[in-house]
Amino acid sequence: MERPGKIICVGRNYREHAKELGNEVPAEPLLFFKPPSCVIANGAPIELPADAGRVDFEGEVAVVIGAKLTKASEAQCAAAVRGIVAANDVSAREWQKNDGQWARAKGTDTFLPLGEESRKPHDLAALTVVTRVNGVERQRATTADLVFPIPTLLSFISRYITLYPNDLVLTGTPAGVGPLAANDVVEVEIVGHSQVRSPVVALS
Ligand code: ZN
C-alpha cells in the first residue's frame, strides 16, 4: 500500500506484549499516530538512525478503511473495512521512553514498511500475523488474541477522530519484539493475505 491517509496505531493491544515491556494492558485503547511520510514499500530498506539506539520490529495487522466513520458502531466499523495490510511498526525504544511524545520514535522515515493491500478477509478475528528476522520466526499471534478486537478499536477511534476511506489503522503487536541490526532482513506476514519484507541498513 503506497499512500494511506492518516495512520492511527494502538499500543499494548496484546496482553503478552504489554507484559514483556513491563506495561499493564490499558483500560482503553492507547492511540498514537505515524505520519504517512514514514511509509516504505515491500523490499525497501529500513534505515536505522545513527543516534537512535535500540530500534525494534513490531509485526502488525493493519486495517484499511473503506468508508467514513464518525461515532460509528462496531457493526458499522466492521462493515467499513476495505482490506488488510501487513505492517511493521518500527519503533526506536529509547526515543519512545525519553521523548514524551512518540513522533520521532514511531514516525522517523522508513519506520513503516507496508505490504500490498489484500481484500477484506472473511473473519477479522481469525488473522494470523507472523514476524521473521533472517528467516527465524520471532512473533506469531492471531487477531482472536487482541485485547480490543478490530471493530471495537475502530468504533473507539471513531468516537473522537473521524476515519476516512484510505486511512490505515495498525492494531498492535504481539509478544516477541526485538531489536534490528544492519544487514538483518525482517518479514511480516498476515498468513494468506499480505506480506512485507525489509532489509535493514544503518545510517552513519
Ligand atoms: Zn505497534
mmCIF file of N, CA and C in Angstrom, residues 5 23 29 32 62 83 114 150 187:
data_model
loop_
_atom_site.group_PDB
_atom_site.id
_atom_site.type_symbol
_atom_site.label_atom_id
_atom_site.label_comp_id
_atom_site.label_asym_id
_atom_site.label_seq_id
_atom_site.Cartn_x
_atom_site.Cartn_y
_atom_site.Cartn_z
ATOM 1 N N GLY A 5 -4.025 7.476 3.987
ATOM 2 C CA GLY A 5 -4.345 8.785 4.564
ATOM 3 C C GLY A 5 -3.672 8.877 5.916
ATOM 4 N N ASN A 23 4.593 -3.268 30.937
ATOM 5 C CA ASN A 23 3.430 -2.378 30.989
ATOM 6 C C ASN A 23 2.162 -3.159 31.323
ATOM 7 N N PRO A 29 -8.119 1.750 24.629
ATOM 8 C CA PRO A 29 -7.032 1.703 23.639
ATOM 9 C C PRO A 29 -6.119 2.923 23.757
ATOM 10 N N PHE A 32 -1.891 6.339 19.060
ATOM 11 C CA PHE A 32 -0.867 7.283 18.606
ATOM 12 C C PHE A 32 -0.871 7.298 17.083
ATOM 13 N N ALA A 62 -2.668 -4.422 9.810
ATOM 14 C CA ALA A 62 -3.210 -3.074 9.594
ATOM 15 C C ALA A 62 -4.496 -3.186 8.786
ATOM 16 N N GLY A 83 -9.855 -3.500 3.453
ATOM 17 C CA GLY A 83 -8.824 -4.506 3.226
ATOM 18 C C GLY A 83 -7.867 -4.553 4.399
ATOM 19 N N LEU A 114 5.012 -1.369 4.567
ATOM 20 C CA LEU A 114 3.650 -1.880 4.335
ATOM 21 C C LEU A 114 3.649 -2.834 3.150
ATOM 22 N N ILE A 150 -10.783 -5.739 16.392
ATOM 23 C CA ILE A 150 -10.764 -4.697 15.358
ATOM 24 C C ILE A 150 -12.030 -3.825 15.346
ATOM 25 N N GLU A 187 10.641 -9.773 7.991
ATOM 26 C CA GLU A 187 9.425 -10.019 7.211
ATOM 27 C C GLU A 187 8.230 -10.076 8.145
#
